mmCIF file of C-alpha atoms and ligand atoms in Angstrom:
data_model
loop_
_atom_site.group_PDB
_atom_site.id
_atom_site.type_symbol
_atom_site.label_atom_id
_atom_site.label_comp_id
_atom_site.label_asym_id
_atom_site.label_seq_id
_atom_site.Cartn_x
_atom_site.Cartn_y
_atom_site.Cartn_z
ATOM 1 C CA MET T 1 1.794 22.073 22.539
ATOM 2 C CA ILE T 2 1.234 20.483 19.122
ATOM 3 C CA ARG T 3 1.885 22.525 16.023
ATOM 4 C CA THR T 4 0.308 21.440 12.736
ATOM 5 C CA THR T 5 1.305 22.869 9.381
ATOM 6 C CA TYR T 6 0.346 22.116 5.798
ATOM 7 C CA THR T 7 2.828 22.738 2.980
ATOM 8 C CA ARG T 8 2.658 22.320 -0.796
ATOM 9 C CA VAL T 9 6.172 21.575 -2.009
ATOM 10 C CA PRO T 10 6.485 22.623 -5.661
ATOM 11 C CA VAL T 11 7.577 19.959 -8.164
ATOM 12 C CA THR T 12 7.109 21.593 -11.557
ATOM 13 C CA THR T 13 4.769 23.539 -13.840
ATOM 14 C CA LEU T 14 2.731 21.386 -16.234
ATOM 15 C CA ALA T 15 2.084 22.274 -19.873
ATOM 16 C CA SER T 16 -1.398 23.366 -18.840
ATOM 17 C CA GLY T 17 0.178 25.911 -16.532
ATOM 18 C CA ALA T 18 -0.992 24.038 -13.443
ATOM 19 C CA GLU T 19 1.525 23.597 -10.645
ATOM 20 C CA LEU T 20 2.314 20.047 -9.555
ATOM 21 C CA CYS T 21 3.141 19.830 -5.859
ATOM 22 C CA VAL T 22 3.690 17.334 -3.072
ATOM 23 C CA PRO T 23 1.326 17.986 -0.122
ATOM 24 C CA ILE T 24 2.837 17.497 3.338
ATOM 25 C CA HIS T 25 1.078 17.755 6.705
ATOM 26 C CA GLU T 26 3.426 18.159 9.641
ATOM 27 C CA MET T 27 2.575 17.671 13.311
ATOM 28 C CA ARG T 28 5.201 18.524 15.889
ATOM 29 C CA GLY T 29 4.986 17.305 19.464
ATOM 30 C CA ARG T 30 7.637 17.051 22.141
ATOM 31 C CA ASP T 31 11.206 16.245 21.075
ATOM 32 C CA GLY T 32 11.491 12.836 19.487
ATOM 33 C CA PRO T 33 11.881 10.977 16.215
ATOM 34 C CA THR T 34 10.163 11.731 12.902
ATOM 35 C CA LEU T 35 7.720 9.217 11.438
ATOM 36 C CA GLY T 36 6.438 9.648 7.893
ATOM 37 C CA ILE T 37 3.415 8.124 6.175
ATOM 38 C CA SER T 38 2.736 8.223 2.444
ATOM 39 C CA ALA T 39 -0.318 7.239 0.398
ATOM 40 C CA CYS T 40 -1.083 7.046 -3.318
ATOM 41 C CA LEU T 41 2.357 6.494 -4.733
ATOM 42 C CA HIS T 42 0.003 4.502 -6.963
ATOM 43 C CA GLY T 43 -2.889 6.813 -7.790
ATOM 44 C CA ASP T 44 -5.576 4.108 -7.900
ATOM 45 C CA GLU T 45 -5.029 3.121 -4.246
ATOM 46 C CA GLN T 46 -7.245 5.868 -2.897
ATOM 47 C CA VAL T 47 -8.444 4.184 0.294
ATOM 48 C CA SER T 48 -4.930 4.900 1.639
ATOM 49 C CA THR T 49 -5.653 8.624 1.329
ATOM 50 C CA GLU T 50 -8.940 8.136 3.181
ATOM 51 C CA ILE T 51 -7.058 6.342 5.974
ATOM 52 C CA LEU T 52 -4.812 9.401 6.385
ATOM 53 C CA TYR T 53 -7.817 11.754 6.255
ATOM 54 C CA ARG T 54 -9.565 9.842 9.037
ATOM 55 C CA PHE T 55 -6.340 9.497 10.988
ATOM 56 C CA LEU T 56 -5.750 13.266 10.977
ATOM 57 C CA GLU T 57 -9.410 13.889 11.802
ATOM 58 C CA GLU T 58 -9.358 11.580 14.811
ATOM 59 C CA PHE T 59 -5.803 11.942 16.008
ATOM 60 C CA HIS T 60 -5.449 13.618 19.389
ATOM 61 C CA ALA T 61 -1.810 14.539 19.354
ATOM 62 C CA GLY T 62 -1.604 15.786 22.939
ATOM 63 C CA GLU T 63 0.940 13.162 23.869
ATOM 64 C CA LEU T 64 2.886 12.987 20.593
ATOM 65 C CA LYS T 65 6.599 12.518 21.159
ATOM 66 C CA GLY T 66 8.327 13.558 17.977
ATOM 67 C CA ARG T 67 7.059 14.653 14.612
ATOM 68 C CA LEU T 68 4.730 13.272 11.930
ATOM 69 C CA LEU T 69 5.115 14.029 8.241
ATOM 70 C CA ILE T 70 2.103 12.902 6.214
ATOM 71 C CA VAL T 71 1.853 12.842 2.412
ATOM 72 C CA PRO T 72 -1.789 11.999 1.631
ATOM 73 C CA VAL T 73 -1.253 11.882 -2.152
ATOM 74 C CA ALA T 74 2.289 11.218 -3.369
ATOM 75 C CA ASN T 75 1.383 11.159 -7.070
ATOM 76 C CA GLY T 76 -1.271 13.800 -7.731
ATOM 77 C CA LEU T 77 -1.492 13.172 -11.468
ATOM 78 C CA ALA T 78 -2.092 9.445 -10.981
ATOM 79 C CA TYR T 79 -4.619 10.227 -8.235
ATOM 80 C CA GLU T 80 -6.517 12.522 -10.603
ATOM 81 C CA ALA T 81 -6.615 9.844 -13.308
ATOM 82 C CA VAL T 82 -7.160 6.925 -10.851
ATOM 83 C CA THR T 83 -4.209 5.103 -12.419
ATOM 84 C CA ARG T 84 -1.344 3.080 -10.996
ATOM 85 C CA ASN T 85 1.263 4.878 -13.145
ATOM 86 C CA THR T 86 1.883 8.566 -13.804
ATOM 87 C CA PRO T 87 -0.277 9.409 -16.857
ATOM 88 C CA LEU T 88 2.120 11.953 -18.376
ATOM 89 C CA ASP T 89 5.173 9.672 -18.677
ATOM 90 C CA MET T 90 3.637 6.224 -18.011
ATOM 91 C CA HIS T 91 6.184 5.451 -15.293
ATOM 92 C CA ASN T 92 5.431 3.601 -12.084
ATOM 93 C CA LEU T 93 6.549 6.212 -9.528
ATOM 94 C CA ASN T 94 7.284 3.464 -7.007
ATOM 95 C CA ARG T 95 9.975 1.955 -9.271
ATOM 96 C CA VAL T 96 12.025 5.110 -9.961
ATOM 97 C CA PHE T 97 13.296 6.139 -6.494
ATOM 98 C CA PRO T 98 15.502 7.968 -5.671
ATOM 99 C CA GLY T 99 14.668 9.626 -8.991
ATOM 100 C CA GLY T 100 16.402 12.783 -10.156
ATOM 101 C CA GLY T 101 19.067 12.896 -12.827
ATOM 102 C CA GLU T 102 17.884 13.408 -16.384
ATOM 103 C CA GLY T 103 14.682 11.565 -15.667
ATOM 104 C CA PHE T 104 11.063 11.944 -16.644
ATOM 105 C CA LEU T 105 8.430 13.741 -14.567
ATOM 106 C CA SER T 106 8.091 10.719 -12.249
ATOM 107 C CA HIS T 107 11.833 10.883 -11.503
ATOM 108 C CA ARG T 108 11.510 14.585 -10.661
ATOM 109 C CA LEU T 109 8.558 13.816 -8.392
ATOM 110 C CA ALA T 110 10.556 11.059 -6.679
ATOM 111 C CA GLU T 111 13.468 13.440 -6.163
ATOM 112 C CA VAL T 112 11.210 15.949 -4.392
ATOM 113 C CA LEU T 113 9.669 13.207 -2.227
ATOM 114 C CA VAL T 114 13.165 12.049 -1.236
ATOM 115 C CA ALA T 115 14.463 15.530 -0.351
ATOM 116 C CA HIS T 116 11.399 16.871 1.461
ATOM 117 C CA PHE T 117 9.985 13.692 2.975
ATOM 118 C CA LEU T 118 11.884 10.374 2.918
ATOM 119 C CA ASP T 119 15.297 11.774 3.885
ATOM 120 C CA LYS T 120 13.793 13.410 6.985
ATOM 121 C CA LEU T 121 12.361 10.203 8.463
ATOM 122 C CA ASP T 122 13.394 7.924 11.320
ATOM 123 C CA TYR T 123 10.403 5.622 10.676
ATOM 124 C CA TYR T 124 8.316 5.107 7.550
ATOM 125 C CA ILE T 125 4.821 3.709 6.945
ATOM 126 C CA ASP T 126 4.181 3.043 3.238
ATOM 127 C CA LEU T 127 0.446 2.679 2.552
ATOM 128 C CA HIS T 128 -0.758 0.732 -0.484
ATOM 129 C CA ALA T 129 -4.067 -0.867 -1.471
ATOM 130 C CA GLY T 130 -5.591 -3.070 -4.135
ATOM 131 C CA GLY T 131 -6.622 -0.360 -6.595
ATOM 132 C CA ALA T 132 -10.039 0.333 -8.040
ATOM 133 C CA TYR T 133 -11.064 -3.317 -8.548
ATOM 134 C CA ALA T 134 -9.009 -5.518 -6.232
ATOM 135 C CA THR T 135 -9.061 -5.898 -2.444
ATOM 136 C CA VAL T 136 -5.828 -6.785 -0.650
ATOM 137 C CA ASP T 137 -4.875 -7.458 2.963
ATOM 138 C CA TYR T 138 -1.327 -8.112 4.221
ATOM 139 C CA VAL T 139 1.723 -6.303 5.621
ATOM 140 C CA TYR T 140 5.317 -6.798 4.496
ATOM 141 C CA ILE T 141 8.028 -7.678 6.991
ATOM 142 C CA THR T 142 11.155 -5.943 5.733
ATOM 143 C CA ASN T 143 13.536 -4.456 8.319
ATOM 144 C CA ALA T 144 11.218 -3.729 11.269
ATOM 145 C CA GLU T 145 9.332 -6.895 12.142
ATOM 146 C CA ALA T 146 7.994 -5.658 15.480
ATOM 147 C CA LEU T 147 6.496 -2.555 13.851
ATOM 148 C CA SER T 148 5.053 -4.548 10.948
ATOM 149 C CA ARG T 149 3.404 -6.894 13.428
ATOM 150 C CA ALA T 150 2.165 -3.937 15.500
ATOM 151 C CA PHE T 151 0.118 -2.677 12.550
ATOM 152 C CA GLY T 152 -2.181 -5.513 13.562
ATOM 153 C CA SER T 153 -2.975 -7.367 10.344
ATOM 154 C CA ARG T 154 -3.637 -11.089 10.552
ATOM 155 C CA VAL T 155 -1.450 -11.929 7.536
ATOM 156 C CA LEU T 156 2.123 -10.788 6.955
ATOM 157 C CA PHE T 157 4.584 -11.545 4.174
ATOM 158 C CA ARG T 158 8.318 -12.040 4.603
ATOM 159 C CA PRO T 159 9.753 -11.960 1.061
ATOM 160 C CA PRO T 160 12.329 -14.786 0.839
ATOM 161 C CA GLN T 161 14.883 -12.623 -1.006
ATOM 162 C CA GLY T 162 14.210 -9.482 1.006
ATOM 163 C CA TYR T 163 12.048 -6.661 -0.255
ATOM 164 C CA GLY T 164 12.120 -7.124 -3.994
ATOM 165 C CA TYR T 165 10.879 -3.983 -5.689
ATOM 166 C CA GLY T 166 13.937 -1.955 -6.740
ATOM 167 C CA GLY T 167 13.179 1.734 -7.098
ATOM 168 C CA SER T 168 10.397 1.656 -4.495
ATOM 169 C CA THR T 169 10.316 3.939 -1.471
ATOM 170 C CA ALA T 170 10.582 0.853 0.763
ATOM 171 C CA HIS T 171 13.697 -0.316 -1.098
ATOM 172 C CA TYR T 172 15.253 3.126 -0.740
ATOM 173 C CA MET T 173 14.431 3.336 2.977
ATOM 174 C CA THR T 174 15.540 -0.204 3.861
ATOM 175 C CA ALA T 175 18.879 0.506 2.115
ATOM 176 C CA LYS T 176 19.187 3.503 4.469
ATOM 177 C CA ARG T 177 18.281 1.212 7.392
ATOM 178 C CA VAL T 178 15.225 3.285 8.261
ATOM 179 C CA PRO T 179 12.567 1.065 9.879
ATOM 180 C CA CYS T 180 9.893 0.602 7.261
ATOM 181 C CA VAL T 181 6.364 -0.862 7.305
ATOM 182 C CA THR T 182 4.758 -1.461 3.905
ATOM 183 C CA VAL T 183 1.014 -2.038 4.193
ATOM 184 C CA GLU T 184 -1.322 -3.502 1.557
ATOM 185 C CA LEU T 185 -4.872 -2.844 2.776
ATOM 186 C CA GLY T 186 -8.276 -2.445 1.168
ATOM 187 C CA GLY T 187 -9.340 -1.344 -2.282
ATOM 188 C CA GLY T 188 -11.867 -2.740 -4.728
ATOM 189 C CA ALA T 189 -15.492 -1.974 -5.403
ATOM 190 C CA VAL T 190 -16.713 -2.728 -1.880
ATOM 191 C CA ASP T 191 -17.372 -0.657 1.230
ATOM 192 C CA GLN T 192 -13.996 0.448 2.602
ATOM 193 C CA GLY T 193 -15.151 1.360 6.127
ATOM 194 C CA ALA T 194 -13.593 -1.622 7.913
ATOM 195 C CA TYR T 195 -10.282 -1.186 6.077
ATOM 196 C CA VAL T 196 -10.192 2.516 6.918
ATOM 197 C CA ARG T 197 -10.782 1.814 10.616
ATOM 198 C CA ARG T 198 -8.092 -0.869 10.648
ATOM 199 C CA GLY T 199 -5.698 1.462 8.845
ATOM 200 C CA VAL T 200 -6.198 4.223 11.408
ATOM 201 C CA GLN T 201 -5.829 1.787 14.325
ATOM 202 C CA GLY T 202 -2.744 0.300 12.695
ATOM 203 C CA ILE T 203 -1.020 3.681 12.423
ATOM 204 C CA VAL T 204 -1.828 4.516 16.061
ATOM 205 C CA ASN T 205 -0.478 1.142 17.139
ATOM 206 C CA VAL T 206 2.779 1.578 15.188
ATOM 207 C CA LEU T 207 3.202 5.015 16.815
ATOM 208 C CA ARG T 208 2.775 3.389 20.232
ATOM 209 C CA ALA T 209 5.186 0.579 19.379
ATOM 210 C CA ALA T 210 7.738 3.171 18.252
ATOM 211 C CA GLY T 211 7.355 4.999 21.573
ATOM 212 C CA MET T 212 5.928 8.115 19.930
ATOM 213 C CA LEU T 213 2.500 7.855 21.559
ATOM 214 C CA ALA T 214 1.673 7.053 25.178
ATOM 215 C CA GLY T 215 -0.014 3.769 25.923
ATOM 216 C CA ASP T 216 0.878 0.174 25.199
ATOM 217 C CA PRO T 217 0.267 -1.101 21.691
ATOM 218 C CA VAL T 218 -2.809 -3.298 21.384
ATOM 219 C CA PRO T 219 -1.522 -6.879 20.987
ATOM 220 C CA PRO T 220 -2.030 -8.091 17.420
ATOM 221 C CA PRO T 221 -4.355 -11.008 16.604
ATOM 222 C CA PRO T 222 -2.769 -14.408 15.891
ATOM 223 C CA GLN T 223 -0.617 -13.746 12.827
ATOM 224 C CA THR T 224 0.352 -15.883 9.844
ATOM 225 C CA VAL T 225 3.667 -15.021 8.180
ATOM 226 C CA LEU T 226 3.687 -16.121 4.554
ATOM 227 C CA ARG T 227 6.952 -16.909 2.756
ATOM 228 C CA THR T 228 5.376 -17.514 -0.640
ATOM 229 C CA ILE T 229 2.796 -15.405 -2.441
ATOM 230 C CA VAL T 230 2.061 -15.899 -6.127
ATOM 231 C CA THR T 231 0.229 -13.454 -8.365
ATOM 232 C CA LEU T 232 -2.215 -15.079 -10.775
ATOM 233 C CA ARG T 233 -2.174 -12.939 -13.884
ATOM 234 C CA PRO T 234 -4.839 -13.624 -16.514
ATOM 235 C CA ARG T 235 -3.414 -14.511 -19.940
ATOM 236 C CA ALA T 236 -6.384 -12.862 -21.609
ATOM 237 C CA GLY T 237 -8.213 -9.689 -20.702
ATOM 238 C CA GLY T 238 -11.961 -9.478 -20.401
ATOM 239 C CA MET T 239 -14.682 -9.544 -17.781
ATOM 240 C CA LEU T 240 -13.614 -11.266 -14.582
ATOM 241 C CA VAL T 241 -16.468 -13.040 -12.837
ATOM 242 C CA PRO T 242 -15.283 -13.888 -9.332
ATOM 243 C CA GLU T 243 -16.311 -16.966 -7.381
ATOM 244 C CA THR T 244 -13.947 -16.194 -4.506
ATOM 245 C CA THR T 245 -14.549 -12.678 -3.205
ATOM 246 C CA GLU T 246 -12.980 -12.613 0.275
ATOM 247 C CA VAL T 247 -9.436 -12.225 1.548
ATOM 248 C CA HIS T 248 -7.951 -14.633 4.107
ATOM 249 C CA LEU T 249 -9.906 -17.660 2.932
ATOM 250 C CA THR T 250 -8.146 -21.028 2.967
ATOM 251 C CA LEU T 251 -8.905 -23.009 -0.186
ATOM 252 C CA PRO T 252 -7.794 -26.386 -1.566
ATOM 253 C CA ARG T 253 -5.758 -26.685 -4.739
ATOM 254 C CA GLY T 254 -7.960 -26.271 -7.799
ATOM 255 C CA ALA T 255 -10.731 -24.263 -6.134
ATOM 256 C CA VAL T 256 -12.126 -21.746 -8.606
ATOM 257 C CA LEU T 257 -11.183 -18.154 -7.822
ATOM 258 C CA GLY T 258 -12.712 -16.519 -10.850
ATOM 259 C CA ARG T 259 -13.394 -16.873 -14.543
ATOM 260 C CA VAL T 260 -12.330 -14.526 -17.319
ATOM 261 C CA LEU T 261 -15.108 -14.210 -19.888
ATOM 262 C CA SER T 262 -15.242 -12.364 -23.154
ATOM 263 C CA PRO T 263 -17.489 -9.364 -22.463
ATOM 264 C CA TYR T 264 -18.594 -9.677 -26.109
ATOM 265 C CA SER T 265 -19.487 -13.348 -26.594
ATOM 266 C CA PHE T 266 -19.513 -14.364 -22.883
ATOM 267 C CA GLU T 267 -17.396 -17.410 -23.727
ATOM 268 C CA GLU T 268 -15.040 -18.481 -20.949
ATOM 269 C CA LEU T 269 -11.455 -17.582 -21.831
ATOM 270 C CA GLU T 270 -9.714 -18.740 -18.691
ATOM 271 C CA THR T 271 -10.354 -20.136 -15.214
ATOM 272 C CA LEU T 272 -8.192 -18.920 -12.337
ATOM 273 C CA ARG T 273 -7.730 -21.607 -9.674
ATOM 274 C CA ALA T 274 -6.083 -21.891 -6.256
ATOM 275 C CA PRO T 275 -2.518 -23.142 -6.892
ATOM 276 C CA PHE T 276 -1.551 -24.690 -3.514
ATOM 277 C CA GLU T 277 -2.815 -27.550 -1.324
ATOM 278 C CA ARG T 278 -3.544 -24.917 1.305
ATOM 279 C CA SER T 279 -4.048 -21.655 -0.556
ATOM 280 C CA LEU T 280 -4.691 -18.414 1.354
ATOM 281 C CA THR T 281 -6.301 -15.533 -0.522
ATOM 282 C CA VAL T 282 -4.520 -12.201 0.038
ATOM 283 C CA LEU T 283 -5.735 -10.252 -3.024
ATOM 284 C CA VAL T 284 -9.147 -10.911 -4.535
ATOM 285 C CA ARG T 285 -11.635 -9.426 -6.946
ATOM 286 C CA PRO T 286 -14.772 -8.803 -4.883
ATOM 287 C CA ALA T 287 -17.051 -7.943 -7.811
ATOM 288 C CA ILE T 288 -17.319 -8.406 -11.559
ATOM 289 C CA CYS T 289 -14.758 -6.169 -13.198
ATOM 290 C CA ARG T 290 -12.622 -5.637 -16.252
ATOM 291 C CA VAL T 291 -9.181 -7.331 -16.168
ATOM 292 C CA HIS T 292 -6.236 -6.767 -18.466
ATOM 293 C CA PRO T 293 -3.897 -9.521 -19.650
ATOM 294 C CA GLY T 294 -1.126 -9.649 -17.020
ATOM 295 C CA ASP T 295 -3.155 -7.789 -14.375
ATOM 296 C CA PHE T 296 -3.012 -8.582 -10.680
ATOM 297 C CA GLY T 297 -5.855 -11.110 -10.954
ATOM 298 C CA TYR T 298 -5.544 -12.800 -7.572
ATOM 299 C CA MET T 299 -2.703 -13.124 -5.071
ATOM 300 C CA ILE T 300 -2.469 -16.384 -3.169
ATOM 301 C CA GLY T 301 -0.252 -17.362 -0.245
ATOM 302 C CA ASP T 302 1.065 -20.896 0.303
ATOM 303 C CA LEU T 303 0.215 -21.925 3.871
ATOM 304 C CA SER T 304 2.513 -24.988 3.673
ATOM 305 C CA THR T 305 5.572 -22.687 3.636
ATOM 306 C CA ALA T 306 4.156 -20.182 6.157
ATOM 307 C CA GLU T 307 5.758 -19.591 9.550
ATOM 308 C CA ALA T 308 3.838 -21.045 12.457
HETATM 309 ZN ZN1 ZN H 401 0.783 0.410 -4.467
#
């Protein structure tokens, strides 16, 4: 007997009088561990919310062992504005965990997410995406390699100094030794259908690998584990005209990824090029778009330092 509930956990009242809440779907099966999944800690990564919508729509929980807690939108204000940061205080929610104290609104939101979601979990899947203009495709290996591999992506990333983003949910959970899978999947101005399907399959496979769903996990495809990923950040903002539009392409050093043009004069301000002898694209710009100085322009893995 599966019980499903939906709760809105209050965070605060906004100046407009609107209530800010954290939405949590809970599914309870037979006795077992609790696995949590969050989306839209960054409000412009909205394909992650679609993955959770499709997952809940398709999930047949008859054989669920344990409990699922699902937060489809962790930062409602950023979701509304389609922004990475919280519009009211300009903070990156995923850099302020565990929040609380005398903090801004984002710290208060983090505190509620910790108390009502993160601190209840035995496993955690942390969904991210490329935002409105970029497409990304890799999974971090932090403290649960088998589960990260079970998500089924072809490219993984083992950060050389461990998971680096202090104040993130993943940093908080790895410090608590809770197995944690951080996924970067989809985004950008292209059809998201394939990423949504892979996201749903990935969640099901992690549940199987964790023993919470019957059935053997589907073996992953051959996987490349990167040790080095660089972010190419444009020095000037403008109109990015991509020449490389696909993830998981291998390119030689110097291959043109995209050009930043002035959207006024159309003069070329900067050329972004593949930095390694064997460069692997993991974040790309699939269509012409605006870029800011210092944006995530492209992310490129170095295959010469990858694990076989
Ligand atoms: Zn993110």
